Amino acid sequence: MSKKVRVRFAPSPTGPLHIGGVRTALFNYLFAKKHNGDFVLRIEDTDQNRYVEGAEDYIVKSLNWCGIPFDEGPTSTTLSTSSKNEKFGPYRQSERKHLYKQYADQLIAEGKAYYAFDTAEELNAHRKQHEAEGKTFIYNWHNREKGRLVNSLVLSQEETQAKLEAGDDYVVRFKSPQDETLQLKDIIRGDISIDTNILDDKILFKSDGMPTYHLANIVDDHLMEITHVIRGEEWLPSLALHKLLYDAFGWEAPEFAHLPLILKPTGKGKLSKRDGDKLGFPVFPLAWTDPKTNEVSRGYKEDGYFAEAVVNFLAFLGWNPGTEQEIFSLEQLVNDFDLARVNKAGARFDPDKTKWFNHHYMQQQLDLELAAEFQAKNILLKDIDVNYIALVVGLIKERATFVSDFWELSHFFFVSPTDYDEKASKKALKEGTDEILNKVIELVNSTEDFTVENLQANIKGWITDNDIGFGKVMMPLRLALVGALQGPDVFDIMYMIGKAETVKRIDALVKTI
RNA sequence: GCUCCGUUGGUCAAAUGGUUUAAGACGCCACACUUUCUAUGUGGAAUUAAGGGUUCAAUUCCCUUACGGAGUACCA
């Protein structure tokens, strides 16, 4: 009885996919998979002027990186097999161009749409004039037949025909109804009622021969048998028009869900590209180089975020499971996702929480994999055994958020300290420290089986037996090994760098005292 | 301006008329970890925008105001 669920993500290729767009894609994907449905990628490139080279490719790569591949779309992906679909494709609106005109014509023939010949300049003039009078210019029944506008409703059939044959530029406008109240339904927001008198006669077909978004999206959603339209809140004001169009064609409309916006972390408005640069976090999944300006925008991937972390925090922007669980794998999200639990209000983006998610997912990664990544990013590690690096990573990753934090956290496992932190020295080096350290050298040297346990037993035993105080020994010892008062357990460090290096470093510090 | 949508701590948010002195998380602060710490643990401060209703009872329903957001293109 119920049709197969089919949803679409329909970005336009005007640049890199914004993180808000990624969330829209994610919610579509989750909803589709939850209901064993299809997730379709459709490229809305009806505006050639705004087409940007590489944007479509970027969108596909981004979805794949996030692990939310589409089932149907313009190109095949590594993660998804079907690319062209006889029944529903093609998936670029520019390649579907031939489909749209007949639908516009159909509406004209039925008196539900009409030709309009007004130029952009004329319309601008009308808007300005209305504004000057404190009124709002609406191209609908208020004005369309008052004679100031040039369209097939005021022109005679012959005049209209003559203009068309003369090759005059024209657009097709939808004739929106007068004095009706529309009852609209949104899965997230519930019932919405709209007075049709405030609706514009929106352009369905542009003078360049391309449909507008409004026409194309209705035709395509119908032809592609889309059952649920899940999109950003910025489309809510267009919902009435879209419903009217479905009715005009006599088609069953899909269900709609309008997602809340993602807002700036501080200040006002929705999250924009500039915020990332200003506040120091990415707003794009992958880095993007603008083909015209060569300006580079950073991406989550390149900044060291794990895809799982990005997906997890994105899912929680506007949605929550209603339980205390916050860590969700993609599969768990698919299982628990529910549009009914999506919030209505816009969510402010929180970069700190994003980092916290990343820290969490960092702990789940395999040390060896992290080590390989760490090694690849540091020339100094080129010749070091990756297994040794993995052991180091195991000791320090709990205090790291990104792989790029590793070096600062672990350099002393690879190179001897060249200087000593001033504040730390003051704190650690006291009267008699040199004697203590010399004794520690003896203890280290006398530890035959050089293990963490033996070192600990020897040194801690000596400290307690002689009632010296841990701080007096451990702090200068740490300073000698690290060069500062930081890092993991000192015994772990000694074990890792080995007996000879340990002695060398302690001796080096003693010599500076 | 007009239209629509929204409003629980600094942020994300739970609780959809009644064991709520309003969960939890991030962030912040304090303390602890008889050795550091950016980690971990424990604790703490901090919220129902305002005013009216409806009701025995309102964070929850209704109205007004304020504030926020979106839309208002031959852009999507």
PDB file of N, CA and C in Angstrom, chain A residues 236-274:
ATOM      1  N   LEU A 236      10.724  27.207   2.961  1.00  0.00           N
ATOM      2  CA  LEU A 236       9.373  27.197   3.527  1.00  0.00           C
ATOM      3  C   LEU A 236       8.444  28.204   2.842  1.00  0.00           C
ATOM      4  N   PRO A 237       8.922  29.419   2.569  1.00  0.00           N
ATOM      5  CA  PRO A 237       8.032  30.380   1.907  1.00  0.00           C
ATOM      6  C   PRO A 237       7.605  29.935   0.501  1.00  0.00           C
ATOM      7  N   SER A 238       8.332  29.016  -0.118  1.00  0.00           N
ATOM      8  CA  SER A 238       7.960  28.551  -1.461  1.00  0.00           C
ATOM      9  C   SER A 238       6.996  27.374  -1.429  1.00  0.00           C
ATOM     10  N   LEU A 239       6.774  26.866  -0.242  1.00  0.00           N
ATOM     11  CA  LEU A 239       5.957  25.659  -0.127  1.00  0.00           C
ATOM     12  C   LEU A 239       4.564  25.839  -0.736  1.00  0.00           C
ATOM     13  N   ALA A 240       3.972  27.002  -0.505  1.00  0.00           N
ATOM     14  CA  ALA A 240       2.623  27.246  -1.005  1.00  0.00           C
ATOM     15  C   ALA A 240       2.590  27.142  -2.532  1.00  0.00           C
ATOM     16  N   LEU A 241       3.550  27.793  -3.173  1.00  0.00           N
ATOM     17  CA  LEU A 241       3.645  27.743  -4.635  1.00  0.00           C
ATOM     18  C   LEU A 241       3.780  26.305  -5.107  1.00  0.00           C
ATOM     19  N   HIS A 242       4.652  25.574  -4.442  1.00  0.00           N
ATOM     20  CA  HIS A 242       4.899  24.205  -4.870  1.00  0.00           C
ATOM     21  C   HIS A 242       3.656  23.339  -4.734  1.00  0.00           C
ATOM     22  N   LYS A 243       2.953  23.525  -3.655  1.00  0.00           N
ATOM     23  CA  LYS A 243       1.698  22.788  -3.464  1.00  0.00           C
ATOM     24  C   LYS A 243       0.704  23.133  -4.563  1.00  0.00           C
ATOM     25  N   LEU A 244       0.620  24.416  -4.859  1.00  0.00           N
ATOM     26  CA  LEU A 244      -0.281  24.888  -5.912  1.00  0.00           C
ATOM     27  C   LEU A 244       0.072  24.245  -7.254  1.00  0.00           C
ATOM     28  N   LEU A 245       1.359  24.105  -7.509  1.00  0.00           N
ATOM     29  CA  LEU A 245       1.804  23.508  -8.767  1.00  0.00           C
ATOM     30  C   LEU A 245       1.406  22.029  -8.850  1.00  0.00           C
ATOM     31  N   TYR A 246       1.616  21.321  -7.754  1.00  0.00           N
ATOM     32  CA  TYR A 246       1.197  19.912  -7.755  1.00  0.00           C
ATOM     33  C   TYR A 246      -0.296  19.816  -8.058  1.00  0.00           C
ATOM     34  N   ASP A 247      -1.055  20.699  -7.426  1.00  0.00           N
ATOM     35  CA  ASP A 247      -2.495  20.690  -7.645  1.00  0.00           C
ATOM     36  C   ASP A 247      -2.828  21.013  -9.097  1.00  0.00           C
ATOM     37  N   ALA A 248      -2.117  21.992  -9.641  1.00  0.00           N
ATOM     38  CA  ALA A 248      -2.385  22.413 -11.021  1.00  0.00           C
ATOM     39  C   ALA A 248      -2.141  21.271 -11.997  1.00  0.00           C
ATOM     40  N   PHE A 249      -1.126  20.484 -11.728  1.00  0.00           N
ATOM     41  CA  PHE A 249      -0.823  19.355 -12.610  1.00  0.00           C
ATOM     42  C   PHE A 249      -1.707  18.139 -12.303  1.00  0.00           C
ATOM     43  N   GLY A 250      -2.359  18.206 -11.172  1.00  0.00           N
ATOM     44  CA  GLY A 250      -3.167  17.072 -10.763  1.00  0.00           C
ATOM     45  C   GLY A 250      -2.315  15.933 -10.213  1.00  0.00           C
ATOM     46  N   TRP A 251      -1.156  16.280  -9.693  1.00  0.00           N
ATOM     47  CA  TRP A 251      -0.256  15.265  -9.166  1.00  0.00           C
ATOM     48  C   TRP A 251      -0.360  15.183  -7.652  1.00  0.00           C
ATOM     49  N   GLU A 252      -0.072  14.041  -7.141  1.00  0.00           N
ATOM     50  CA  GLU A 252      -0.029  13.886  -5.690  1.00  0.00           C
ATOM     51  C   GLU A 252       1.284  14.490  -5.192  1.00  0.00           C
ATOM     52  N   ALA A 253       1.188  15.370  -4.221  1.00  0.00           N
ATOM     53  CA  ALA A 253       2.398  16.020  -3.709  1.00  0.00           C
ATOM     54  C   ALA A 253       3.104  15.109  -2.711  1.00  0.00           C
ATOM     55  N   PRO A 254       4.431  15.188  -2.678  1.00  0.00           N
ATOM     56  CA  PRO A 254       5.160  14.436  -1.654  1.00  0.00           C
ATOM     57  C   PRO A 254       4.935  15.081  -0.284  1.00  0.00           C
ATOM     58  N   GLU A 255       5.417  14.429   0.734  1.00  0.00           N
ATOM     59  CA  GLU A 255       5.365  15.060   2.057  1.00  0.00           C
ATOM     60  C   GLU A 255       6.570  15.966   2.202  1.00  0.00           C
ATOM     61  N   PHE A 256       6.412  17.023   2.991  1.00  0.00           N
ATOM     62  CA  PHE A 256       7.498  17.989   3.136  1.00  0.00           C
ATOM     63  C   PHE A 256       8.008  18.059   4.563  1.00  0.00           C
ATOM     64  N   ALA A 257       9.303  18.286   4.683  1.00  0.00           N
ATOM     65  CA  ALA A 257       9.912  18.538   5.997  1.00  0.00           C
ATOM     66  C   ALA A 257      10.952  19.624   5.805  1.00  0.00           C
ATOM     67  N   HIS A 258      10.795  20.719   6.518  1.00  0.00           N
ATOM     68  CA  HIS A 258      11.748  21.830   6.394  1.00  0.00           C
ATOM     69  C   HIS A 258      12.632  21.887   7.628  1.00  0.00           C
ATOM     70  N   LEU A 259      13.911  21.672   7.375  1.00  0.00           N
ATOM     71  CA  LEU A 259      14.905  21.591   8.449  1.00  0.00           C
ATOM     72  C   LEU A 259      15.281  22.974   8.988  1.00  0.00           C
ATOM     73  N   PRO A 260      15.510  23.064  10.290  1.00  0.00           N
ATOM     74  CA  PRO A 260      15.908  24.362  10.856  1.00  0.00           C
ATOM     75  C   PRO A 260      17.292  24.767  10.339  1.00  0.00           C
ATOM     76  N   LEU A 261      17.516  26.060  10.336  1.00  0.00           N
ATOM     77  CA  LEU A 261      18.791  26.570   9.844  1.00  0.00           C
ATOM     78  C   LEU A 261      19.921  26.353  10.841  1.00  0.00           C
ATOM     79  N   ILE A 262      21.135  26.360  10.327  1.00  0.00           N
ATOM     80  CA  ILE A 262      22.300  26.343  11.200  1.00  0.00           C
ATOM     81  C   ILE A 262      22.815  27.774  11.292  1.00  0.00           C
ATOM     82  N   LEU A 263      22.866  28.265  12.527  1.00  0.00           N
ATOM     83  CA  LEU A 263      23.208  29.664  12.772  1.00  0.00           C
ATOM     84  C   LEU A 263      24.675  29.842  13.144  1.00  0.00           C
ATOM     85  N   LYS A 264      25.144  31.057  13.000  1.00  0.00           N
ATOM     86  CA  LYS A 264      26.515  31.401  13.390  1.00  0.00           C
ATOM     87  C   LYS A 264      26.739  31.116  14.879  1.00  0.00           C
ATOM     88  N   PRO A 265      27.981  30.766  15.261  1.00  0.00           N
ATOM     89  CA  PRO A 265      28.285  30.518  16.679  1.00  0.00           C
ATOM     90  C   PRO A 265      28.078  31.774  17.523  1.00  0.00           C
ATOM     91  N   THR A 266      28.392  32.920  16.952  1.00  0.00           N
ATOM     92  CA  THR A 266      28.177  34.178  17.669  1.00  0.00           C
ATOM     93  C   THR A 266      27.515  35.147  16.714  1.00  0.00           C
ATOM     94  N   GLY A 267      26.845  36.121  17.288  1.00  0.00           N
ATOM     95  CA  GLY A 267      26.220  37.127  16.442  1.00  0.00           C
ATOM     96  C   GLY A 267      24.942  36.629  15.812  1.00  0.00           C
ATOM     97  N   LYS A 268      24.605  37.224  14.682  1.00  0.00           N
ATOM     98  CA  LYS A 268      23.311  36.953  14.072  1.00  0.00           C
ATOM     99  C   LYS A 268      23.440  36.260  12.723  1.00  0.00           C
ATOM    100  N   GLY A 269      22.359  35.617  12.346  1.00  0.00           N
ATOM    101  CA  GLY A 269      22.260  35.097  10.990  1.00  0.00           C
ATOM    102  C   GLY A 269      22.715  33.667  10.835  1.00  0.00           C
ATOM    103  N   LYS A 270      22.526  33.185   9.616  1.00  0.00           N
ATOM    104  CA  LYS A 270      22.905  31.800   9.399  1.00  0.00           C
ATOM    105  C   LYS A 270      24.385  31.681   9.089  1.00  0.00           C
ATOM    106  N   LEU A 271      24.872  30.515   9.351  1.00  0.00           N
ATOM    107  CA  LEU A 271      26.287  30.232   9.188  1.00  0.00           C
ATOM    108  C   LEU A 271      26.720  30.507   7.744  1.00  0.00           C
ATOM    109  N   SER A 272      27.807  31.230   7.594  1.00  0.00           N
ATOM    110  CA  SER A 272      28.277  31.500   6.243  1.00  0.00           C
ATOM    111  C   SER A 272      29.760  31.178   6.130  1.00  0.00           C
ATOM    112  N   LYS A 273      30.209  31.172   4.903  1.00  0.00           N
ATOM    113  CA  LYS A 273      31.596  30.841   4.609  1.00  0.00           C
ATOM    114  C   LYS A 273      32.576  31.706   5.402  1.00  0.00           C
ATOM    115  N   ARG A 274      32.268  32.970   5.512  1.00  0.00           N
ATOM    116  CA  ARG A 274      33.149  33.919   6.197  1.00  0.00           C
ATOM    117  C   ARG A 274      33.363  33.573   7.670  1.00  0.00           C
TER     118      ARG A 274
END
